Amino acid sequence: MPKKVFRAIYAVNYCIQAGFCMVCPAGLIILGGWLLRTRCGLGRWIMITAIVFGVFAGLYSMFHFLLTAARTMDPTAPPSSDVPSSHKKEDDPHGTR
């Protein structure tokens, strides 16, 4: 039972982090475009550029996080020191395995 709960919590954590990884770069770049438009008097083109670039940067950040997280081991798996020695893969000098 606790293993299922931990896996569900980790899944929710990954989903929240993936969303955060997408929203933060996009939001910051769009905010920068808005500030350049209102404070510096640049045209509408800066907002269009900021939105397009922000969305692509957010997507890249999210996919980078997901691919990095997918490479990690199962967080609920026991560390290798907790695995009994009978289950560890040992080098077989005769190649009989």
mmCIF file of N, CA and C in Angstrom:
data_model
loop_
_atom_site.group_PDB
_atom_site.id
_atom_site.type_symbol
_atom_site.label_atom_id
_atom_site.label_comp_id
_atom_site.label_asym_id
_atom_site.label_seq_id
_atom_site.Cartn_x
_atom_site.Cartn_y
_atom_site.Cartn_z
ATOM 1 N N MET A 1 0.815 -1.208 0.000
ATOM 2 C CA MET A 1 0.000 0.000 0.000
ATOM 3 C C MET A 1 0.854 1.265 0.000
ATOM 4 N N PRO A 2 1.846 1.421 0.873
ATOM 5 C CA PRO A 2 2.611 2.667 0.867
ATOM 6 C C PRO A 2 3.354 2.897 -0.444
ATOM 7 N N LYS A 3 3.763 1.813 -1.111
ATOM 8 C CA LYS A 3 4.490 1.962 -2.366
ATOM 9 C C LYS A 3 3.593 2.605 -3.425
ATOM 10 N N LYS A 4 2.319 2.225 -3.459
ATOM 11 C CA LYS A 4 1.394 2.810 -4.421
ATOM 12 C C LYS A 4 1.153 4.286 -4.119
ATOM 13 N N VAL A 5 1.065 4.615 -2.855
ATOM 14 C CA VAL A 5 0.853 6.013 -2.464
ATOM 15 C C VAL A 5 2.071 6.849 -2.852
ATOM 16 N N PHE A 6 3.270 6.334 -2.587
ATOM 17 C CA PHE A 6 4.478 7.067 -2.944
ATOM 18 C C PHE A 6 4.585 7.255 -4.452
ATOM 19 N N ARG A 7 4.236 6.236 -5.208
ATOM 20 C CA ARG A 7 4.289 6.364 -6.672
ATOM 21 C C ARG A 7 3.288 7.407 -7.163
ATOM 22 N N ALA A 8 2.114 7.448 -6.555
ATOM 23 C CA ALA A 8 1.121 8.454 -6.942
ATOM 24 C C ALA A 8 1.610 9.855 -6.593
ATOM 25 N N ILE A 9 2.219 9.993 -5.431
ATOM 26 C CA ILE A 9 2.750 11.297 -5.030
ATOM 27 C C ILE A 9 3.863 11.737 -5.969
ATOM 28 N N TYR A 10 4.757 10.814 -6.335
ATOM 29 C CA TYR A 10 5.819 11.158 -7.273
ATOM 30 C C TYR A 10 5.252 11.526 -8.637
ATOM 31 N N ALA A 11 4.198 10.854 -9.079
ATOM 32 C CA ALA A 11 3.585 11.176 -10.372
ATOM 33 C C ALA A 11 2.988 12.586 -10.345
ATOM 34 N N VAL A 12 2.308 12.911 -9.261
ATOM 35 C CA VAL A 12 1.745 14.259 -9.125
ATOM 36 C C VAL A 12 2.867 15.291 -9.082
ATOM 37 N N ASN A 13 3.944 14.966 -8.375
ATOM 38 C CA ASN A 13 5.086 15.875 -8.293
ATOM 39 C C ASN A 13 5.680 16.127 -9.672
ATOM 40 N N TYR A 14 5.860 15.083 -10.473
ATOM 41 C CA TYR A 14 6.413 15.248 -11.813
ATOM 42 C C TYR A 14 5.490 16.080 -12.693
ATOM 43 N N CYS A 15 4.186 15.886 -12.574
ATOM 44 C CA CYS A 15 3.244 16.673 -13.377
ATOM 45 C C CYS A 15 3.291 18.149 -12.996
ATOM 46 N N ILE A 16 3.340 18.435 -11.709
ATOM 47 C CA ILE A 16 3.418 19.823 -11.259
ATOM 48 C C ILE A 16 4.729 20.459 -11.704
ATOM 49 N N GLN A 17 5.834 19.727 -11.570
ATOM 50 C CA GLN A 17 7.122 20.271 -11.991
ATOM 51 C C GLN A 17 7.162 20.493 -13.497
ATOM 52 N N ALA A 18 6.578 19.595 -14.273
ATOM 53 C CA ALA A 18 6.554 19.772 -15.725
ATOM 54 C C ALA A 18 5.759 21.025 -16.097
ATOM 55 N N GLY A 19 4.635 21.231 -15.443
ATOM 56 C CA GLY A 19 3.854 22.444 -15.687
ATOM 57 C C GLY A 19 4.602 23.698 -15.291
ATOM 58 N N PHE A 20 5.275 23.632 -14.153
ATOM 59 C CA PHE A 20 6.065 24.762 -13.680
ATOM 60 C C PHE A 20 7.211 25.059 -14.647
ATOM 61 N N CYS A 21 7.853 24.002 -15.171
ATOM 62 C CA CYS A 21 8.953 24.180 -16.122
ATOM 63 C C CYS A 21 8.466 24.804 -17.426
ATOM 64 N N MET A 22 7.202 24.636 -17.754
ATOM 65 C CA MET A 22 6.696 25.249 -18.978
ATOM 66 C C MET A 22 6.231 26.679 -18.732
ATOM 67 N N VAL A 23 5.583 26.923 -17.625
ATOM 68 C CA VAL A 23 4.980 28.233 -17.380
ATOM 69 C C VAL A 23 6.022 29.301 -17.024
ATOM 70 N N CYS A 24 7.028 28.951 -16.262
ATOM 71 C CA CYS A 24 7.988 29.963 -15.799
ATOM 72 C C CYS A 24 8.768 30.629 -16.932
ATOM 73 N N PRO A 25 9.440 29.883 -17.816
ATOM 74 C CA PRO A 25 10.162 30.581 -18.888
ATOM 75 C C PRO A 25 9.222 31.377 -19.794
ATOM 76 N N ALA A 26 8.071 30.778 -20.121
ATOM 77 C CA ALA A 26 7.123 31.481 -20.991
ATOM 78 C C ALA A 26 6.626 32.757 -20.321
ATOM 79 N N GLY A 27 6.268 32.658 -19.064
ATOM 80 C CA GLY A 27 5.771 33.833 -18.341
ATOM 81 C C GLY A 27 6.809 34.925 -18.206
ATOM 82 N N LEU A 28 8.048 34.543 -17.910
ATOM 83 C CA LEU A 28 9.096 35.554 -17.753
ATOM 84 C C LEU A 28 9.429 36.240 -19.079
ATOM 85 N N ILE A 29 9.472 35.488 -20.154
ATOM 86 C CA ILE A 29 9.782 36.094 -21.457
ATOM 87 C C ILE A 29 8.628 36.983 -21.915
ATOM 88 N N ILE A 30 7.406 36.548 -21.695
ATOM 89 C CA ILE A 30 6.248 37.375 -22.064
ATOM 90 C C ILE A 30 6.200 38.627 -21.195
ATOM 91 N N LEU A 31 6.519 38.501 -19.922
ATOM 92 C CA LEU A 31 6.587 39.675 -19.038
ATOM 93 C C LEU A 31 7.658 40.652 -19.523
ATOM 94 N N GLY A 32 8.801 40.116 -19.942
ATOM 95 C CA GLY A 32 9.850 40.984 -20.478
ATOM 96 C C GLY A 32 9.401 41.698 -21.736
ATOM 97 N N GLY A 33 8.684 41.004 -22.612
ATOM 98 C CA GLY A 33 8.142 41.641 -23.810
ATOM 99 C C GLY A 33 7.136 42.721 -23.480
ATOM 100 N N TRP A 34 6.294 42.463 -22.497
ATOM 101 C CA TRP A 34 5.307 43.467 -22.074
ATOM 102 C C TRP A 34 6.001 44.690 -21.500
ATOM 103 N N LEU A 35 7.043 44.463 -20.685
ATOM 104 C CA LEU A 35 7.775 45.597 -20.124
ATOM 105 C C LEU A 35 8.472 46.410 -21.219
ATOM 106 N N LEU A 36 9.048 45.734 -22.196
ATOM 107 C CA LEU A 36 9.680 46.452 -23.302
ATOM 108 C C LEU A 36 8.656 47.250 -24.101
ATOM 109 N N ARG A 37 7.459 46.721 -24.240
ATOM 110 C CA ARG A 37 6.424 47.435 -24.994
ATOM 111 C C ARG A 37 5.914 48.647 -24.223
ATOM 112 N N THR A 38 5.649 48.463 -22.923
ATOM 113 C CA THR A 38 5.054 49.572 -22.162
ATOM 114 C C THR A 38 6.091 50.597 -21.708
ATOM 115 N N ARG A 39 7.248 50.156 -21.286
ATOM 116 C CA ARG A 39 8.254 51.083 -20.742
ATOM 117 C C ARG A 39 9.142 51.702 -21.813
ATOM 118 N N CYS A 40 9.490 50.913 -22.816
ATOM 119 C CA CYS A 40 10.423 51.398 -23.847
ATOM 120 C C CYS A 40 9.720 51.858 -25.110
ATOM 121 N N GLY A 41 8.439 51.606 -25.218
ATOM 122 C CA GLY A 41 7.674 52.081 -26.356
ATOM 123 C C GLY A 41 7.885 51.298 -27.643
ATOM 124 N N LEU A 42 8.314 50.049 -27.533
ATOM 125 C CA LEU A 42 8.467 49.232 -28.738
ATOM 126 C C LEU A 42 7.093 48.834 -29.264
ATOM 127 N N GLY A 43 7.021 48.417 -30.511
ATOM 128 C CA GLY A 43 5.749 48.105 -31.151
ATOM 129 C C GLY A 43 5.168 46.763 -30.724
ATOM 130 N N ARG A 44 4.067 46.403 -31.394
ATOM 131 C CA ARG A 44 3.389 45.138 -31.104
ATOM 132 C C ARG A 44 4.249 43.939 -31.451
ATOM 133 N N TRP A 45 5.167 44.108 -32.346
ATOM 134 C CA TRP A 45 6.000 43.002 -32.792
ATOM 135 C C TRP A 45 6.776 42.389 -31.627
ATOM 136 N N ILE A 46 7.118 43.192 -30.622
ATOM 137 C CA ILE A 46 7.897 42.657 -29.495
ATOM 138 C C ILE A 46 7.043 41.685 -28.679
ATOM 139 N N MET A 47 5.756 41.953 -28.545
ATOM 140 C CA MET A 47 4.882 41.038 -27.806
ATOM 141 C C MET A 47 4.671 39.734 -28.578
ATOM 142 N N ILE A 48 4.500 39.855 -29.885
ATOM 143 C CA ILE A 48 4.330 38.649 -30.703
ATOM 144 C C ILE A 48 5.590 37.793 -30.625
ATOM 145 N N THR A 49 6.747 38.438 -30.734
ATOM 146 C CA THR A 49 8.016 37.717 -30.640
ATOM 147 C C THR A 49 8.187 37.091 -29.264
ATOM 148 N N ALA A 50 7.841 37.836 -28.213
ATOM 149 C CA ALA A 50 7.987 37.325 -26.847
ATOM 150 C C ALA A 50 7.067 36.137 -26.595
ATOM 151 N N ILE A 51 5.861 36.188 -27.113
ATOM 152 C CA ILE A 51 4.924 35.077 -26.919
ATOM 153 C C ILE A 51 5.421 33.827 -27.637
ATOM 154 N N VAL A 52 5.834 33.979 -28.892
ATOM 155 C CA VAL A 52 6.308 32.819 -29.657
ATOM 156 C C VAL A 52 7.563 32.242 -29.015
ATOM 157 N N PHE A 53 8.527 33.103 -28.714
ATOM 158 C CA PHE A 53 9.774 32.634 -28.112
ATOM 159 C C PHE A 53 9.528 32.050 -26.719
ATOM 160 N N GLY A 54 8.628 32.659 -25.950
ATOM 161 C CA GLY A 54 8.314 32.168 -24.608
ATOM 162 C C GLY A 54 7.675 30.793 -24.619
ATOM 163 N N VAL A 55 6.758 30.577 -25.557
ATOM 164 C CA VAL A 55 6.107 29.266 -25.653
ATOM 165 C C VAL A 55 7.125 28.195 -26.045
ATOM 166 N N PHE A 56 7.992 28.511 -27.025
ATOM 167 C CA PHE A 56 9.009 27.534 -27.425
ATOM 168 C C PHE A 56 10.006 27.268 -26.307
ATOM 169 N N ALA A 57 10.396 28.301 -25.574
ATOM 170 C CA ALA A 57 11.323 28.113 -24.452
ATOM 171 C C ALA A 57 10.668 27.285 -23.350
ATOM 172 N N GLY A 58 9.388 27.512 -23.097
ATOM 173 C CA GLY A 58 8.672 26.730 -22.099
ATOM 174 C C GLY A 58 8.531 25.272 -22.495
ATOM 175 N N LEU A 59 8.214 25.031 -23.765
ATOM 176 C CA LEU A 59 8.114 23.649 -24.239
ATOM 177 C C LEU A 59 9.458 22.940 -24.156
ATOM 178 N N TYR A 60 10.522 23.637 -24.544
ATOM 179 C CA TYR A 60 11.851 23.039 -24.458
ATOM 180 C C TYR A 60 12.204 22.705 -23.008
ATOM 181 N N SER A 61 11.926 23.624 -22.118
ATOM 182 C CA SER A 61 12.225 23.395 -20.706
ATOM 183 C C SER A 61 11.428 22.213 -20.156
ATOM 184 N N MET A 62 10.159 22.117 -20.527
ATOM 185 C CA MET A 62 9.322 21.025 -20.040
ATOM 186 C C MET A 62 9.808 19.675 -20.576
ATOM 187 N N PHE A 63 10.096 19.608 -21.879
ATOM 188 C CA PHE A 63 10.570 18.341 -22.444
ATOM 189 C C PHE A 63 11.932 17.955 -21.884
ATOM 190 N N HIS A 64 12.775 18.932 -21.642
ATOM 191 C CA HIS A 64 14.082 18.636 -21.044
ATOM 192 C C HIS A 64 13.901 18.044 -19.648
ATOM 193 N N PHE A 65 13.001 18.609 -18.865
ATOM 194 C CA PHE A 65 12.733 18.073 -17.536
ATOM 195 C C PHE A 65 12.166 16.657 -17.617
ATOM 196 N N LEU A 66 11.210 16.449 -18.513
ATOM 197 C CA LEU A 66 10.585 15.125 -18.614
ATOM 198 C C LEU A 66 11.584 14.066 -19.055
ATOM 199 N N LEU A 67 12.444 14.392 -20.007
ATOM 200 C CA LEU A 67 13.435 13.423 -20.452
ATOM 201 C C LEU A 67 14.468 13.141 -19.372
ATOM 202 N N THR A 68 14.848 14.159 -18.629
ATOM 203 C CA THR A 68 15.791 13.960 -17.532
ATOM 204 C C THR A 68 15.158 13.131 -16.418
ATOM 205 N N ALA A 69 13.895 13.411 -16.100
ATOM 206 C CA ALA A 69 13.209 12.669 -15.044
ATOM 207 C C ALA A 69 12.957 11.227 -15.456
ATOM 208 N N ALA A 70 12.753 10.983 -16.739
ATOM 209 C CA ALA A 70 12.495 9.618 -17.207
ATOM 210 C C ALA A 70 13.729 8.737 -17.062
ATOM 211 N N ARG A 71 14.903 9.342 -17.064
ATOM 212 C CA ARG A 71 16.132 8.561 -16.940
ATOM 213 C C ARG A 71 16.435 8.152 -15.500
ATOM 214 N N THR A 72 15.766 8.762 -14.553
ATOM 215 C CA THR A 72 16.051 8.445 -13.158
ATOM 216 C C THR A 72 15.482 7.091 -12.786
ATOM 217 N N MET A 73 16.018 6.545 -11.730
ATOM 218 C CA MET A 73 15.543 5.245 -11.255
ATOM 219 C C MET A 73 14.237 5.414 -10.505
ATOM 220 N N ASP A 74 13.593 4.290 -10.260
ATOM 221 C CA ASP A 74 12.359 4.275 -9.488
ATOM 222 C C ASP A 74 12.660 4.763 -8.074
ATOM 223 N N PRO A 75 12.026 5.851 -7.627
ATOM 224 C CA PRO A 75 12.344 6.388 -6.299
ATOM 225 C C PRO A 75 11.908 5.478 -5.153
ATOM 226 N N THR A 76 10.998 4.536 -5.420
ATOM 227 C CA THR A 76 10.558 3.642 -4.344
ATOM 228 C C THR A 76 11.365 2.350 -4.312
ATOM 229 N N ALA A 77 12.286 2.173 -5.243
ATOM 230 C CA ALA A 77 13.110 0.967 -5.250
ATOM 231 C C ALA A 77 14.140 1.055 -4.129
ATOM 232 N N PRO A 78 14.456 -0.073 -3.504
ATOM 233 C CA PRO A 78 15.440 -0.019 -2.427
ATOM 234 C C PRO A 78 16.832 0.286 -2.989
ATOM 235 N N PRO A 79 17.671 0.962 -2.202
ATOM 236 C CA PRO A 79 19.036 1.206 -2.655
ATOM 237 C C PRO A 79 19.772 -0.114 -2.868
ATOM 238 N N SER A 80 20.831 -0.081 -3.643
ATOM 239 C CA SER A 80 21.542 -1.320 -3.969
ATOM 240 C C SER A 80 22.142 -1.970 -2.728
ATOM 241 N N SER A 81 22.386 -1.199 -1.667
ATOM 242 C CA SER A 81 22.939 -1.782 -0.441
ATOM 243 C C SER A 81 21.892 -2.600 0.318
ATOM 244 N N ASP A 82 20.590 -2.336 0.064
ATOM 245 C CA ASP A 82 19.523 -3.072 0.742
ATOM 246 C C ASP A 82 19.146 -4.364 0.026
ATOM 247 N N VAL A 83 19.618 -4.564 -1.193
ATOM 248 C CA VAL A 83 19.287 -5.760 -1.954
ATOM 249 C C VAL A 83 20.127 -6.917 -1.424
ATOM 250 N N PRO A 84 19.491 -8.056 -1.114
ATOM 251 C CA PRO A 84 20.263 -9.196 -0.611
ATOM 252 C C PRO A 84 21.321 -9.639 -1.616
ATOM 253 N N SER A 85 22.402 -10.186 -1.098
ATOM 254 C CA SER A 85 23.511 -10.568 -1.970
ATOM 255 C C SER A 85 23.116 -11.680 -2.937
ATOM 256 N N SER A 86 22.101 -12.467 -2.600
ATOM 257 C CA SER A 86 21.675 -13.532 -3.505
ATOM 258 C C SER A 86 20.987 -12.971 -4.750
ATOM 259 N N HIS A 87 20.517 -11.720 -4.685
ATOM 260 C CA HIS A 87 19.842 -11.107 -5.816
ATOM 261 C C HIS A 87 20.768 -10.221 -6.642
ATOM 262 N N LYS A 88 21.945 -9.944 -6.149
ATOM 263 C CA LYS A 88 22.872 -9.104 -6.885
ATOM 264 C C LYS A 88 23.505 -9.888 -8.016
ATOM 265 N N LYS A 89 23.719 -9.228 -9.117
ATOM 266 C CA LYS A 89 24.362 -9.854 -10.253
ATOM 267 C C LYS A 89 25.866 -9.871 -9.992
ATOM 268 N N GLU A 90 26.438 -11.043 -10.004
ATOM 269 C CA GLU A 90 27.865 -11.174 -9.764
ATOM 270 C C GLU A 90 28.563 -11.555 -11.049
ATOM 271 N N ASP A 91 29.816 -11.203 -11.144
ATOM 272 C CA ASP A 91 30.594 -11.590 -12.314
ATOM 273 C C ASP A 91 30.822 -13.093 -12.296
ATOM 274 N N ASP A 92 30.533 -13.750 -13.395
ATOM 275 C CA ASP A 92 30.731 -15.172 -13.515
ATOM 276 C C ASP A 92 31.933 -15.410 -14.423
ATOM 277 N N PRO A 93 33.052 -15.829 -13.860
ATOM 278 C CA PRO A 93 34.253 -15.960 -14.683
ATOM 279 C C PRO A 93 34.138 -17.071 -15.721
ATOM 280 N N HIS A 94 33.229 -18.030 -15.526
ATOM 281 C CA HIS A 94 33.120 -19.150 -16.462
ATOM 282 C C HIS A 94 32.043 -18.915 -17.527
ATOM 283 N N GLY A 95 31.268 -17.877 -17.371
ATOM 284 C CA GLY A 95 30.234 -17.549 -18.376
ATOM 285 C C GLY A 95 29.108 -18.557 -18.425
ATOM 286 N N THR A 96 28.763 -19.176 -17.299
ATOM 287 C CA THR A 96 27.708 -20.188 -17.279
ATOM 288 C C THR A 96 26.316 -19.587 -17.137
ATOM 289 N N ARG A 97 26.206 -18.327 -16.856
ATOM 290 C CA ARG A 97 24.885 -17.717 -16.694
ATOM 291 C C ARG A 97 24.370 -17.177 -17.965
#
